[in-house]
mmCIF file of C-alpha atoms in Angstrom:
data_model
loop_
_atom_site.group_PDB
_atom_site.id
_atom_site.type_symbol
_atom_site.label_atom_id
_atom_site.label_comp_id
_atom_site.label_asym_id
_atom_site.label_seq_id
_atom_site.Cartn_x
_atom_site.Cartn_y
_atom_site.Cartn_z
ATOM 1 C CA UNK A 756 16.294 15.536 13.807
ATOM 2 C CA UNK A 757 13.364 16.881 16.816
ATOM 3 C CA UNK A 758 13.995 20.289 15.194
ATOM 4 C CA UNK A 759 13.228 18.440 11.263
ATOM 5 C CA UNK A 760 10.046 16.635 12.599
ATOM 6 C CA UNK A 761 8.812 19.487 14.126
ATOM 7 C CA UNK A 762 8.890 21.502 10.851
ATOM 8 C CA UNK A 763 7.420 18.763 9.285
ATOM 9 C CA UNK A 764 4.564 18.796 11.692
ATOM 10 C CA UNK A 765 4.329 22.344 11.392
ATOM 11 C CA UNK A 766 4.160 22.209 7.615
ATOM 12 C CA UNK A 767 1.337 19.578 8.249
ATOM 13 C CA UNK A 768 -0.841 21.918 9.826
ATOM 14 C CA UNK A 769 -0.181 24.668 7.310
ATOM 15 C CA UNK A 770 -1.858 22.307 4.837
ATOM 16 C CA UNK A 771 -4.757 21.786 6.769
ATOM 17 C CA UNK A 772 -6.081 24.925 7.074
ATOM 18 C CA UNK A 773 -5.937 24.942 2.968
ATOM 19 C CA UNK A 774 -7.861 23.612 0.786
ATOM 20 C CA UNK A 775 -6.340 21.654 -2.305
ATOM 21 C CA UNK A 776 -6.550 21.614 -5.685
ATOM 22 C CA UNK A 777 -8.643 18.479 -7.393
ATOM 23 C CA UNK A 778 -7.875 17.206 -10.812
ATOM 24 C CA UNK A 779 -9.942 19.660 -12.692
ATOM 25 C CA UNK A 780 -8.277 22.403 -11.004
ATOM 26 C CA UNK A 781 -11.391 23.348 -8.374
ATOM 27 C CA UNK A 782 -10.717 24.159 -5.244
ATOM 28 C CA UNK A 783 -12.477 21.588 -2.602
ATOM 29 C CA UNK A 784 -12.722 21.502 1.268
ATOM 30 C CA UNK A 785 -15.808 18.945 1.419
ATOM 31 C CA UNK A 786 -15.930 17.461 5.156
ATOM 32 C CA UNK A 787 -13.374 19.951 6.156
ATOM 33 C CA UNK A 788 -15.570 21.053 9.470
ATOM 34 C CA UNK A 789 -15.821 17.487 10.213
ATOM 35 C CA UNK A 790 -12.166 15.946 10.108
ATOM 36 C CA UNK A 791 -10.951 18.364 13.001
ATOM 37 C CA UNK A 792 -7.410 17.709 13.757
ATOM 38 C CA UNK A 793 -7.339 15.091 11.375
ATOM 39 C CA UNK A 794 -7.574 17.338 8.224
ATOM 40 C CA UNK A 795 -3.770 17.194 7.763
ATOM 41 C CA UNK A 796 -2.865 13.842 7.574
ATOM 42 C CA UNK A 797 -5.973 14.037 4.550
ATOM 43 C CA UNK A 798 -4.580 17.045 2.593
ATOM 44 C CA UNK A 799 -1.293 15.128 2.609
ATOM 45 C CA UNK A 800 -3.249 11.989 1.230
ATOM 46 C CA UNK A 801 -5.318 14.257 -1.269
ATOM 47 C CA UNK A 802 -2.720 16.372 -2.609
ATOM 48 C CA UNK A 803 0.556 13.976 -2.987
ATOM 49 C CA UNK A 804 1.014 13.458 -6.773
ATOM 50 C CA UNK A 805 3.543 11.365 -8.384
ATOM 51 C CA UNK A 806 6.703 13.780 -9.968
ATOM 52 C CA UNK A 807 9.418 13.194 -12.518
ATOM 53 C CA UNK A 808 11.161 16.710 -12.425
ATOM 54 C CA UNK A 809 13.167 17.326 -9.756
ATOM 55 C CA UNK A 810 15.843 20.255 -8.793
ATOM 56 C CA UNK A 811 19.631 19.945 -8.883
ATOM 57 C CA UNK A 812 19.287 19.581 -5.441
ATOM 58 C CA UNK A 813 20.328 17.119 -2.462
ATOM 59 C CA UNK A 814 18.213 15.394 -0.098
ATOM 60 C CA UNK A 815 19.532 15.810 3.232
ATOM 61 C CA UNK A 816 19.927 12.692 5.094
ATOM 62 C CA UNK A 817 17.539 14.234 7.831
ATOM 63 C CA UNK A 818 14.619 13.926 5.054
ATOM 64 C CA UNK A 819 16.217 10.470 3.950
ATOM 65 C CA UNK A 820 15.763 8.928 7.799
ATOM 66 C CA UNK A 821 12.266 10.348 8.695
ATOM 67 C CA UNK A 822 11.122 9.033 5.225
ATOM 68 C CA UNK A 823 12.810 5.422 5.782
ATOM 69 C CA UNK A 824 10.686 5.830 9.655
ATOM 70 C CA UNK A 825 7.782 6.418 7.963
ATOM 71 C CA UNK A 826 7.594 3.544 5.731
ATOM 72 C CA UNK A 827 9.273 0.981 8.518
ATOM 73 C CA UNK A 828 5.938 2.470 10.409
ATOM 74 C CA UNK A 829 3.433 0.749 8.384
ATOM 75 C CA UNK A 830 1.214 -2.303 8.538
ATOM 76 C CA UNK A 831 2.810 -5.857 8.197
ATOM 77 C CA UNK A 832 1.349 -9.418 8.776
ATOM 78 C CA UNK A 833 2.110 -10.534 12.040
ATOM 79 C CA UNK A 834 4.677 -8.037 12.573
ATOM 80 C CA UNK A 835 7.117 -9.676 10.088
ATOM 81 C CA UNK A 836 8.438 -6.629 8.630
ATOM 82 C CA UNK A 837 9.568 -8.580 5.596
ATOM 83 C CA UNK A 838 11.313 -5.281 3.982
ATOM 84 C CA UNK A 839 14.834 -4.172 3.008
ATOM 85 C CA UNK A 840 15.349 -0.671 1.833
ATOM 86 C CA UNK A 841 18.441 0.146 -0.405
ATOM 87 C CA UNK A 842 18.992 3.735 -0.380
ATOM 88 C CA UNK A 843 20.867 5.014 -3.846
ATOM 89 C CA UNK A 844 22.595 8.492 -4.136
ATOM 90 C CA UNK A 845 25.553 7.488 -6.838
ATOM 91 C CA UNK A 846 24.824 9.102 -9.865
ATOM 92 C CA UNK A 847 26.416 5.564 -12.213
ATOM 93 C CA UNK A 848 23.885 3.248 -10.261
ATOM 94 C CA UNK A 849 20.871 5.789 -10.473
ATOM 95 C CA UNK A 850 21.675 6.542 -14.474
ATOM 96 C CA UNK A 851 22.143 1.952 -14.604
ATOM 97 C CA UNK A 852 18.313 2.072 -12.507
ATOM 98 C CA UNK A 853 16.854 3.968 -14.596
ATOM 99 C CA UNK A 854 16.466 1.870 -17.470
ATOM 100 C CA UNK A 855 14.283 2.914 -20.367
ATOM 101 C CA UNK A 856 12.882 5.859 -18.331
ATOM 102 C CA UNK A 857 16.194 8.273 -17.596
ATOM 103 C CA UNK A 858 15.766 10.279 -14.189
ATOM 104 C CA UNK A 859 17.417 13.203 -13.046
ATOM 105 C CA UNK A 860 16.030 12.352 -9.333
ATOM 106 C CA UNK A 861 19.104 12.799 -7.086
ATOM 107 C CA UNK A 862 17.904 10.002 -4.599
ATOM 108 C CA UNK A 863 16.459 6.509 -5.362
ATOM 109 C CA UNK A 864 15.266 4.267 -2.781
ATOM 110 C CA UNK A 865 15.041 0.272 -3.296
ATOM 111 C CA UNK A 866 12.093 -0.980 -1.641
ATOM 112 C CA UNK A 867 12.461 -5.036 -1.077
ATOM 113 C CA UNK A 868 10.861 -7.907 0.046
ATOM 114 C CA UNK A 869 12.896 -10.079 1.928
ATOM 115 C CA UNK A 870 11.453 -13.929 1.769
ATOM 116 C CA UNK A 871 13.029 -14.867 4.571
ATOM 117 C CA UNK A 872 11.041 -13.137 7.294
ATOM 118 C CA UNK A 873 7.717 -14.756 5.602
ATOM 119 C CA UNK A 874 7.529 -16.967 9.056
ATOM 120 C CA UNK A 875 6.676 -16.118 12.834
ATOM 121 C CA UNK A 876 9.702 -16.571 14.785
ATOM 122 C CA UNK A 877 8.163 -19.520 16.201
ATOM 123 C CA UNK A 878 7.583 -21.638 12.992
ATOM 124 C CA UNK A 879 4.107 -21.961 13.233
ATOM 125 C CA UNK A 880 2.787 -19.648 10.593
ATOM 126 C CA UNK A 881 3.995 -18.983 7.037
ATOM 127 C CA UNK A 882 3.123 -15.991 5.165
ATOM 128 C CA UNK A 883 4.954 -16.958 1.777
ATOM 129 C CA UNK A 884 2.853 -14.311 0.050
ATOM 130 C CA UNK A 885 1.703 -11.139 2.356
ATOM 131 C CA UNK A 886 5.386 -9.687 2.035
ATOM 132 C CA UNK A 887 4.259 -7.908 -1.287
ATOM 133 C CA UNK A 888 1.323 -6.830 0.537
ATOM 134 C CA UNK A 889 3.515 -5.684 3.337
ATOM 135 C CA UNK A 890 6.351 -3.551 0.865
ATOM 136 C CA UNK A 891 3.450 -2.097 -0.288
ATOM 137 C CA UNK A 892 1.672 -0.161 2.195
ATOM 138 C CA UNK A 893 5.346 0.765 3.147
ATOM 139 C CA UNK A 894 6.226 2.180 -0.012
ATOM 140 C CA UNK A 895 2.728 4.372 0.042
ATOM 141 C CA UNK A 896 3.959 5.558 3.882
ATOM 142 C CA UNK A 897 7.535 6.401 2.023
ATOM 143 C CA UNK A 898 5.835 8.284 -0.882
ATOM 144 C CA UNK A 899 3.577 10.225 1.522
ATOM 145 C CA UNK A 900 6.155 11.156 3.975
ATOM 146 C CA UNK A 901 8.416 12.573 1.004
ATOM 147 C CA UNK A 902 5.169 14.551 0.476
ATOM 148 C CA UNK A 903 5.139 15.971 3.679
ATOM 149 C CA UNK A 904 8.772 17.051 4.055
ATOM 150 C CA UNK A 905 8.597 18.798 0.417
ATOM 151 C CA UNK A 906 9.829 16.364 -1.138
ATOM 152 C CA UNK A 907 8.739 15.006 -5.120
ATOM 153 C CA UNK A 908 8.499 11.465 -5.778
ATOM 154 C CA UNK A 909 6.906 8.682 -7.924
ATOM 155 C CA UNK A 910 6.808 4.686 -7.630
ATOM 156 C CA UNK A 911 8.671 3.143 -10.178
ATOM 157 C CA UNK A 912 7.264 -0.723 -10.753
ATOM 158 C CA UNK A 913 9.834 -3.338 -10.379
ATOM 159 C CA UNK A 914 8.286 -6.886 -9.040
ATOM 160 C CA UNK A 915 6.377 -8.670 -10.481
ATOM 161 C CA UNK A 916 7.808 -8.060 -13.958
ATOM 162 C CA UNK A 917 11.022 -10.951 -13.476
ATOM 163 C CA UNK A 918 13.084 -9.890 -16.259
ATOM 164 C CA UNK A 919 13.240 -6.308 -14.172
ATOM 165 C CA UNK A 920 13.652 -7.799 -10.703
ATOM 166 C CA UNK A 921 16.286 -9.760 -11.937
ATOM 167 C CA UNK A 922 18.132 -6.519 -13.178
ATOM 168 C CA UNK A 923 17.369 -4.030 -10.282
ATOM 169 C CA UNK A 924 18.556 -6.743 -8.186
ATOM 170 C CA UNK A 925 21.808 -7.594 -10.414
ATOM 171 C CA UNK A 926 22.625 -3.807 -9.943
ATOM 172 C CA UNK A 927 22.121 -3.424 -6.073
ATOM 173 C CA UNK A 928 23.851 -6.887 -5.657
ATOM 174 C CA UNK A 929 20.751 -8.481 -3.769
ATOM 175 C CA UNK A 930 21.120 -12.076 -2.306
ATOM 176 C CA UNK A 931 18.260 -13.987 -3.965
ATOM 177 C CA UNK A 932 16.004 -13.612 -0.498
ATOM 178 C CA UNK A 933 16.098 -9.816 -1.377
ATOM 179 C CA UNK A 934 13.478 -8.951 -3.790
ATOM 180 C CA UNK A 935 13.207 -5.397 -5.097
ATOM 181 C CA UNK A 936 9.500 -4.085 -5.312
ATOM 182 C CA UNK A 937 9.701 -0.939 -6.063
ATOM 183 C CA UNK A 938 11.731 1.895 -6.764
ATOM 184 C CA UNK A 939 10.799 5.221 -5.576
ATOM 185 C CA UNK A 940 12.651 8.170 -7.436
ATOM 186 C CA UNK A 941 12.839 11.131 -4.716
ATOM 187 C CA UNK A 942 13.836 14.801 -4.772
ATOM 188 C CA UNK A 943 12.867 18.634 -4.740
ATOM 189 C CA UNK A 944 10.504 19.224 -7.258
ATOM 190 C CA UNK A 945 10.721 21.052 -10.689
ATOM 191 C CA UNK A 946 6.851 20.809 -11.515
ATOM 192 C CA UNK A 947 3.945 21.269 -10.248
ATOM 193 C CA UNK A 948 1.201 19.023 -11.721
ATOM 194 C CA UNK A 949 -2.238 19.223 -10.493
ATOM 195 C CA UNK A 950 -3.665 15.920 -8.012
ATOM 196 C CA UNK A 951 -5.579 14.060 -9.789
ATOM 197 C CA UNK A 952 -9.115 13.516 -8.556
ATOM 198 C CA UNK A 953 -9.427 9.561 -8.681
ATOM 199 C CA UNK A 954 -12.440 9.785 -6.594
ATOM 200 C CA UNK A 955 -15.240 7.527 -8.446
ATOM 201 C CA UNK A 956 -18.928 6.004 -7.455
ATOM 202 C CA UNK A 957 -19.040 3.372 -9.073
ATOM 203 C CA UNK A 958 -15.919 1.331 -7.318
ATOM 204 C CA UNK A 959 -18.037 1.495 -4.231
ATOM 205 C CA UNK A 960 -20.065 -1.346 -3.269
ATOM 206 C CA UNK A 961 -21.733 -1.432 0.302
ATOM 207 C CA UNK A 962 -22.520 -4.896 2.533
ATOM 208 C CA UNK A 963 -22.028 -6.777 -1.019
ATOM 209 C CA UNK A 964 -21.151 -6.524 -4.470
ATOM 210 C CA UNK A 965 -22.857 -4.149 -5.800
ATOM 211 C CA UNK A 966 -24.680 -3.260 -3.023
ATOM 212 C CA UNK A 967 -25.943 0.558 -2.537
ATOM 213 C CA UNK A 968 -25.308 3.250 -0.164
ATOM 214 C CA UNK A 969 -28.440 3.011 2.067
#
């Protein structure tokens, strides 16, 4: 595992002194003088792209725990951690997953809410809602992580369309506290596709709506 990280960190760095790639195919290092050590973590962000295609290829279970890490690392309301993560390999459950939208991703990976840790320990707060919130940002860390490690990915929507919760969960035989989110579909890829550059003005709004950069 300390040898695995330590690639991984090496391969961070390796991207950093790149530059990447935007969506019109330009190559772009703005405020790369400026983001000194922190340029890595950015060219992860900036050049992670969602992929379908993957190789006939395993993910080891080294990749599989520093990726479940990194998404058990991100923010959650009052520390409730109000996830579950269902980790698929078996080909039958990934081909019932898929749905309309066959895969030939060797892993899948369930990411769930669970409703039951939506209160401090202590009773005195609910959070019935923030869990989605929370799955979230730790389906992003998941995504990036695979990223990092050479992985491919892509978030498949589950929640809030019902009729598919009910059937991812069906499949993974989830108690009715266990919510699937999200399903990420994970492995080495088989395309390349360019980042796209989502970068855009006019969803910026400073001190107030529609307020301008001063």
């Amino acid at each position: 595992m300390k040898k695995l990280l330590f690639a991984m960190a090496a391969a961070l760095l390796a991207l950093g002194a790149c530059t990447t790639q935007d969506g019109k195919g330009e190559k772009s290092d703005a405020g790369s003088d400026s983001l000194g050590n922190g340029q890595a973590a950015i060219e992860n962000i900036m050049t992670r792209t969602s992929i379908r295609s993957y190789k006939d290829q395993p993910v080891e279970q080294e990749k599989i725990d520093i990726m479940l890490k990194a998404a058990m690392a991100a923010p959650t309301a009052v520390n409730l951690q109000p996830w579950h993560f269902i980790v698929i390999t078996d080909k039958k459950t990934i081909g019932l997953l898929s749905g309309q939208q066959p895969t030939n991703a060797p892993l899948l990976i369930a990411v769930c809410g669970d409703t039951d840790k939506t209160t401090t320990p202590d009773g005195k707060m609910k959070l019935p809602d923030f869990w989605v919130q929370d799955v979230s940002a730790a389906t992003e860390n998941l995504l990036l992580a695979a990223h990092a490690l050479g992985l491919g990915a892509v978030w498949t929507g589950v929640y809030p369309a019902m009729e598919r919760v009910s059937e991812v969960a069906n499949v993974l035989n989830c108690p009715p506290n266990i919510v699937p989110v999200v399903v990420v579909r994970v492995g080495y890829p088989d395309e390349s596709p360019a980042p796209k550059d989502k970068f855009k003005e006019e969803n910026i709004s400073y001190n107030k709506y529609g307020g301008k950069k001063e």
